[in-house]
Each structure stands twice: as structure tokens, then as C-alpha cells.
Amino acid sequence: MKRRNTPAKQAVLNLLNTSQAALSQELIEQTLKGTMDRVTVYRVLNSFCEDGLVHKIVSDDGKSYFALCQGCQETHHHHDHFHFRCLNCQKVECLQEEVKVKIPAGYRVESMNCLLTGYCKACA
Amino acid sequence: MKRRNTPAKQAVLNLLNTSQAALSQELIEQTLKGTMDRVTVYRVLNSFCEDGLVHKIVSDDGKSYFALCQGCQETHHHHDHFHFRCLNCQKVECLQEEVKVKIPAGYRVESMNCLLTGYCKACA
DNA sequence: ATTATTAATGCAATTGAGTTGCAATAATAA
DNA sequence: TTATTATTGCAACTCAATTGCATTAATAAT
Ligand SMILES: [Mn+2]
Ligand SMILES: [Mn+2]
Ligand SMILES: [Zn+2]
Ligand SMILES: [Zn+2]
């Protein structure tokens, strides 16, 4: 299934590109309000994930957030960094800090989702 | 609001005590099937969380899992360990491995939720 | 032991994030 | 230009979790 380039994808990609923070479907929808359907946002984000263009951060607030992959190879993704969610401003961001973990013998890790929650620099 | 001791709480606590893995509401419900309502399980688990008896692990499968706190002080909790979810057997477990992260200057971390997903020893 | 207080429970209804089916639309290939 | 099929919009649906409310029962007071 080859992807097609559409206004919806461009708009969402644009938002992600110009945003420091990771974005939720909700936030994207209300920013682009009226220009596309709820479901389209979900579908665009999911296709970006499948294509390795963005990575999804599952948050403990029950939502998911999406951020552009920085310096990921098509074949060799490294999303082994922490994320941070601010309880005040609600922003979710990628931290520089890498996740360092000794994986127990015999285990195979496919993905990691590491989220710190608290108050960000601006809100602490 | 002082807590009361009830059969429901005892049953759930018992399960958590005798389980190696963290448990989801769903799993608890079907194990104790018939003895209590779905909602009661949720409420019991939430009260345990509030009381610092168990900690909640938010998983990327959309559910939450609960595990007894080990060696947590009433005042000084340390849930700074990784968790692991197996894509095959679905078990979620607490890992020994501690989360070591340099929190960016100015940030305040209130909680962390660090989950590795993949295949466990038995399923790899 | 009896009664009063209110936490805990069961049941039905609701919330909220995310998905799915399907017909209509539009990007790309022929 | 025409054909192919990915994408979209809309409505309906799924699924974990929460909420309202009347009833039950654990604990405190008498
Ligand atoms: Mn990230
Ligand atoms: Mn744990
Ligand atoms: Zn903030
Ligand atoms: Zn397993």
C-alpha cells in the first residue's frame, strides 16, 4: 500500500515539525479545527507511526502523544529516551536523557515507553 | 474517610500477594469471578493506590496493572523501577532494575512509569 | 446487644480515547 | 483522460474506566 501525499498529512506533519512538544490527537484536532475529521487525525498519526516518521508516547493520563523521530534510521530506530509530562501545562516532551537499562537475561525488548510526570521547568 | 475491612478488599489483596506478576482489573475480575462486581475491583484497586499499598503501571496495551509495593515507606515511596510486559503471555512484571535518570534542571518529577515491552524469559 | 453513622457495594448508565465499516472523494498510475 | 485504489468523513462501535444512586454492611456510639 503506497502512501499518497495529502493536505491532511501535510498539515499534521507541519504541526509536528513546528512543535517542540509531542502532540496528542486532541491537540492536533483543535489546532486544525474544521480542516479535517477527528478520525483522519488518528489515521494520519497511525500511518506516520507505521512509516517510522513519528513515535508514540503512551501517557498515564490515558492519551497518546506523538513526536517526530529525530535521527532515526529507517532500519534502526532508537527511541530509548525518556519523556516528560507536565501536570500543569500538560505538555509532553522528549528528553535528551537516554534510557539505560540492563535487560534481564533471556528477555527480548521490542519497545520501551518511559515517562516521567511532574512539573516542567516553566511550571515547577 | 477511614477505610473499612471487607471481603472484597481481602480477596483482591490476597490475589496480589500471591501473584508474581502485576494484575489488571480484568484478570482479577475473572479470577474472582462471581464474588464481586467489576466496579468494586476498580474501586478497591484505586483505594489501594491511594493508600500506597499498591502501585499502578500504565501499559501501552491500554490497560493498567497493579502490583504490591515492596519496601515502600508510607512517606517515601520508591517506584523507580522498570516494568516489563510480554507480548506473548501478557504478563506484566516489576523488574529489579532501577530507573536511573538525570532529571533536567528546574524540573520536578512526581512519578515515573517506565515500561519495556517484548518477550519474557519464558516466551522469548 | 442495639442503634446510628457512613464506607463499601451492585447495577445501570456514562465518559473518553481510539477503532472500524462503508460509501464518497481524490491522489497517483496507466 | 481514464482507471485504480489510498484517503477521507461520518456514524457506529469497542473497551477501559468512572460516576450516580439506592442498598448493604463494617465500625463506632450508646
Ligand atoms: Mn520521544
Ligand atoms: Mn512495580
Ligand atoms: Zn509545564
Ligand atoms: Zn511471556
Coordinates of C-alpha atoms (C1' of nucleotides) and ligand atoms in Angstrom, one line a residue:
Chain A
M1 CA 0.0 0.0 0.0
K2 CA 1.9 3.0 -1.2
R3 CA 1.2 6.2 0.7
R4 CA -0.3 9.3 -1.0
N5 CA 0.5 12.8 -0.2
T6 CA -2.5 14.7 1.0
P7 CA -3.3 18.1 2.6
A8 CA -4.3 16.3 5.8
K9 CA -0.9 14.6 6.2
Q10 CA 1.0 17.8 5.3
A11 CA -1.0 19.8 7.9
V12 CA -0.3 17.3 10.7
L13 CA 3.3 16.9 9.7
N14 CA 3.7 20.6 9.7
L15 CA 2.3 20.9 13.2
L16 CA 4.6 18.2 14.4
N17 CA 7.6 19.9 12.7
T18 CA 7.0 23.3 14.3
S19 CA 6.2 22.0 17.7
Q20 CA 8.7 21.5 20.5
A21 CA 6.3 19.3 22.4
A22 CA 4.7 16.0 21.5
L23 CA 1.2 16.3 20.4
S24 CA -2.0 14.5 21.2
Q25 CA -4.7 13.8 18.7
E26 CA -6.9 16.1 20.7
L27 CA -4.5 19.0 20.5
I28 CA -3.9 18.5 16.8
E29 CA -7.6 18.3 16.1
Q30 CA -8.4 21.6 17.9
T31 CA -5.4 23.3 16.3
L32 CA -6.5 22.3 12.8
K33 CA -10.1 22.6 13.8
G34 CA -12.5 22.3 10.9
T35 CA -10.0 21.4 8.3
M36 CA -10.2 17.6 8.9
D37 CA -12.1 15.0 10.8
R38 CA -11.2 13.5 14.2
V39 CA -10.7 10.1 12.6
T40 CA -8.4 11.4 9.9
V41 CA -6.0 12.8 12.5
Y42 CA -5.9 9.4 14.2
R43 CA -5.3 7.7 10.9
V44 CA -2.6 10.1 9.8
L45 CA -0.8 9.7 13.1
N46 CA -1.0 5.9 12.9
S47 CA 0.3 5.9 9.4
F48 CA 3.2 8.1 10.4
C49 CA 4.0 5.7 13.2
E50 CA 3.9 2.7 10.8
D51 CA 6.2 4.6 8.5
G52 CA 8.6 5.3 11.3
L53 CA 8.2 9.0 10.9
V54 CA 6.9 9.7 14.4
H55 CA 6.9 7.7 17.6
K56 CA 4.0 7.4 20.0
I57 CA 4.3 8.1 23.7
V58 CA 1.7 6.4 25.8
S59 CA 0.9 8.6 28.7
D60 CA -0.5 7.9 32.1
D61 CA -3.2 10.5 31.5
G62 CA -4.9 8.0 29.2
K63 CA -3.9 9.7 26.0
S64 CA -1.1 9.1 23.5
Y65 CA 1.2 11.7 22.3
F66 CA 3.2 11.8 19.1
A67 CA 6.6 13.3 18.3
L68 CA 8.8 13.3 15.2
C69 CA 11.6 10.9 15.2
Q70 CA 14.9 12.6 15.4
G71 CA 17.9 10.9 13.9
C72 CA 16.1 7.6 13.5
Q73 CA 17.3 5.4 10.6
E74 CA 14.6 3.6 8.7
T75 CA 16.0 0.3 9.9
H76 CA 17.5 1.3 13.2
H77 CA 15.2 3.3 15.4
H78 CA 16.4 4.5 18.8
H79 CA 13.5 5.7 20.9
D80 CA 15.4 4.9 24.0
H81 CA 14.9 8.3 25.6
F82 CA 12.7 9.4 28.5
H83 CA 9.7 11.6 28.1
F84 CA 8.2 14.1 30.5
R85 CA 4.6 15.2 31.0
C86 CA 3.9 18.3 33.0
L87 CA 0.9 18.1 35.3
N88 CA 0.4 21.9 35.0
C89 CA 0.8 22.8 31.3
Q90 CA 0.1 19.3 30.1
K91 CA 3.0 19.4 27.7
V92 CA 4.7 16.1 26.8
E93 CA 8.2 16.4 25.6
C94 CA 11.1 14.2 24.6
L95 CA 14.0 14.4 26.9
Q96 CA 17.6 14.1 25.8
E97 CA 18.3 11.7 28.6
E98 CA 18.7 8.1 27.3
V99 CA 17.1 5.1 28.9
K100 CA 19.9 2.9 30.2
V101 CA 18.6 -0.5 31.4
K102 CA 20.2 -3.9 31.8
I103 CA 17.6 -6.2 30.2
P104 CA 17.3 -9.3 32.3
A105 CA 18.8 -12.4 30.7
G106 CA 16.5 -14.2 28.3
Y107 CA 14.2 -11.3 27.7
R108 CA 13.8 -9.6 24.4
V109 CA 12.8 -5.9 24.4
E110 CA 10.8 -4.7 21.4
S111 CA 10.0 -1.3 22.5
M112 CA 10.1 1.0 25.5
N113 CA 7.8 3.7 26.9
C114 CA 9.4 5.7 29.7
L115 CA 7.5 8.6 31.0
L116 CA 8.3 10.9 33.9
T117 CA 5.4 13.0 35.3
G118 CA 5.7 16.2 37.3
Y119 CA 6.3 19.9 36.8
C120 CA 8.4 21.2 33.9
K121 CA 10.9 24.0 34.1
A122 CA 8.3 26.6 33.3
C123 CA 5.8 25.3 35.8
A124 CA 7.8 24.0 38.7
Chain B
M1 CA -12.7 8.8 55.3
K2 CA -11.5 5.8 57.3
R3 CA -11.2 2.6 55.4
R4 CA -13.2 -0.5 56.3
N5 CA -12.0 -4.0 56.0
T6 CA -14.2 -6.0 53.7
P7 CA -14.2 -9.4 52.0
A8 CA -13.7 -7.8 48.6
K9 CA -10.5 -6.0 49.7
Q10 CA -9.2 -9.1 51.4
A11 CA -9.8 -11.2 48.3
V12 CA -8.0 -8.7 46.0
L13 CA -5.2 -8.2 48.4
N14 CA -4.8 -11.9 48.6
L15 CA -4.5 -12.3 44.9
L16 CA -1.9 -9.5 44.7
N17 CA 0.0 -11.1 47.5
T18 CA 0.2 -14.5 45.9
S19 CA 0.9 -13.3 42.4
Q20 CA 4.4 -12.7 41.0
A21 CA 3.0 -10.6 38.2
A22 CA 1.2 -7.3 38.3
L23 CA -2.6 -7.8 37.8
S24 CA -5.1 -6.0 35.7
Q25 CA -8.7 -5.4 36.7
E26 CA -9.8 -7.8 34.0
L27 CA -7.6 -10.6 35.3
I28 CA -8.6 -10.0 38.9
E29 CA -12.3 -10.0 38.0
Q30 CA -12.2 -13.2 36.1
T31 CA -10.1 -14.9 38.8
L32 CA -12.6 -13.9 41.5
K33 CA -15.5 -14.3 39.0
G34 CA -18.9 -14.0 40.6
T35 CA -17.7 -12.9 44.0
M36 CA -17.8 -9.2 43.3
D37 CA -18.7 -6.7 40.8
R38 CA -16.4 -5.3 38.1
V39 CA -16.7 -1.8 39.6
T40 CA -15.8 -3.0 43.0
V41 CA -12.5 -4.3 41.7
Y42 CA -11.7 -0.9 40.2
R43 CA -12.6 0.8 43.4
V44 CA -10.6 -1.5 45.6
L45 CA -7.6 -1.1 43.4
N46 CA -7.9 2.6 43.4
S47 CA -8.2 2.8 47.2
F48 CA -5.1 0.6 47.5
C49 CA -3.3 3.0 45.3
E50 CA -4.4 6.0 47.3
D51 CA -3.3 4.2 50.5
G52 CA 0.1 3.5 49.0
L53 CA -0.4 -0.2 49.2
V54 CA 0.0 -0.9 45.5
H55 CA 1.3 1.0 42.6
K56 CA -0.3 1.2 39.2
I57 CA 1.6 0.5 35.9
V58 CA 0.0 2.2 32.9
S59 CA 0.6 -0.1 30.0
D60 CA 0.8 0.5 26.3
D61 CA -1.9 -2.1 25.7
G62 CA -4.4 0.3 27.1
K63 CA -4.9 -1.3 30.4
S64 CA -3.5 -0.6 33.9
Y65 CA -1.8 -3.2 36.0
F66 CA -1.3 -3.2 39.8
A67 CA 1.4 -4.6 41.9
L68 CA 2.1 -4.6 45.6
C69 CA 4.5 -2.0 46.8
Q70 CA 7.7 -3.7 48.1
G71 CA 9.6 -1.9 50.7
C72 CA 7.8 1.4 50.3
Q73 CA 7.6 3.6 53.3
E74 CA 4.4 5.4 53.9
T75 CA 6.2 8.7 53.3
H76 CA 8.9 7.6 50.9
H77 CA 7.8 5.6 48.0
H78 CA 10.3 4.4 45.5
H79 CA 8.7 3.1 42.4
D80 CA 11.7 3.9 40.4
H81 CA 12.0 0.5 38.8
F82 CA 11.3 -0.7 35.3
H83 CA 8.3 -2.9 34.3
F84 CA 8.1 -5.4 31.6
R85 CA 5.1 -6.6 29.6
C86 CA 5.3 -9.7 27.5
L87 CA 3.6 -9.6 24.1
N88 CA 3.1 -13.4 24.3
C89 CA 1.9 -14.3 27.7
Q90 CA 0.6 -10.8 28.5
K91 CA 2.3 -10.8 31.9
V92 CA 3.4 -7.5 33.4
E93 CA 6.1 -7.7 36.0
C94 CA 8.2 -5.4 38.1
L95 CA 11.9 -5.6 37.2
Q96 CA 14.6 -5.3 39.8
E97 CA 16.4 -2.8 37.5
E98 CA 16.1 0.7 38.9
V99 CA 15.4 3.7 36.7
K100 CA 18.4 6.0 36.7
V101 CA 17.7 9.3 35.1
K102 CA 19.2 12.7 35.4
I103 CA 16.2 15.0 35.8
P104 CA 16.7 18.2 33.8
A105 CA 17.5 21.2 35.8
G106 CA 14.3 23.0 37.0
Y107 CA 12.0 20.0 36.6
R108 CA 10.3 18.3 39.4
V109 CA 9.3 14.6 39.0
E110 CA 6.3 13.4 40.9
S111 CA 6.1 9.9 39.4
M112 CA 7.5 7.7 36.8
N113 CA 6.1 5.0 34.6
C114 CA 8.7 3.0 32.7
L115 CA 7.6 0.0 30.7
L116 CA 9.6 -2.3 28.5
T117 CA 7.6 -4.4 26.1
G118 CA 8.7 -7.6 24.3
Y119 CA 9.1 -11.2 25.1
C120 CA 9.8 -12.6 28.6
K121 CA 12.2 -15.3 29.5
A122 CA 9.6 -18.0 29.2
C123 CA 8.3 -16.7 25.8
A124 CA 11.4 -15.4 24.0
Chain C
dA1 C1' -26.6 -6.1 72.4
dT2 C1' -28.8 -2.3 69.9
dT3 C1' -28.7 1.6 67.2
dA4 C1' -26.5 5.2 64.4
dT5 C1' -23.2 6.5 61.0
dT6 C1' -21.3 6.3 56.7
dA7 C1' -17.9 3.4 53.9
dA8 C1' -18.4 -0.1 50.5
dT9 C1' -21.1 -2.4 47.1
dG10 C1' -24.0 -3.7 42.9
dC11 C1' -26.1 -2.2 39.0
dA12 C1' -27.0 0.8 35.2
dA13 C1' -25.6 4.5 32.8
dT14 C1' -21.9 7.4 31.2
dT15 C1' -17.3 9.0 29.8
dG16 C1' -13.5 9.3 26.7
dA17 C1' -9.8 7.6 23.8
dG18 C1' -9.4 5.2 20.0
dT19 C1' -11.1 2.0 16.1
dT20 C1' -14.0 0.2 12.2
dG21 C1' -17.3 -0.2 8.2
dC22 C1' -18.7 1.9 4.3
dA23 C1' -19.8 5.0 0.7
dA24 C1' -17.8 9.1 -1.4
dT25 C1' -13.6 11.6 -2.7
dA26 C1' -9.3 12.4 -4.7
dA27 C1' -4.1 11.3 -5.4
dT28 C1' -1.4 8.7 -8.4
dA29 C1' -0.6 5.4 -12.2
dA30 C1' -1.8 3.8 -16.7
Chain D
dT1 C1' -8.4 11.0 -19.8
dT2 C1' -9.5 7.1 -17.5
dA3 C1' -8.7 3.5 -14.2
dT4 C1' -7.0 2.2 -9.7
dT5 C1' -7.1 2.4 -5.0
dA6 C1' -5.5 5.2 -0.9
dT7 C1' -7.7 8.6 1.8
dT8 C1' -11.5 10.9 3.9
dG9 C1' -15.9 11.9 6.5
dC10 C1' -19.5 10.3 9.0
dA11 C1' -21.8 7.2 12.1
dA12 C1' -21.5 3.5 14.8
dC13 C1' -18.8 0.8 17.7
dT14 C1' -15.3 -1.0 21.2
dC15 C1' -13.2 -1.1 25.5
dA16 C1' -11.2 0.5 29.9
dA17 C1' -12.5 3.1 33.4
dT18 C1' -15.7 6.3 36.1
dT19 C1' -20.0 8.1 38.2
dG20 C1' -24.8 8.3 40.3
dC21 C1' -27.7 6.4 43.3
dA22 C1' -30.1 3.3 46.2
dT23 C1' -28.9 -0.7 49.1
dT24 C1' -25.9 -3.3 52.2
dA25 C1' -22.8 -3.9 55.8
dA26 C1' -18.5 -2.6 58.7
dT27 C1' -17.5 0.1 62.5
dA28 C1' -18.4 3.5 66.2
dA29 C1' -21.5 5.1 69.6
dT30 C1' -25.0 4.3 73.1
Ligands
MN1 MN 10.4 10.9 22.1
MN2 MN 6.5 -2.2 40.0
ZN3 ZN 4.6 22.7 32.4
ZN4 ZN 5.8 -14.1 28.4

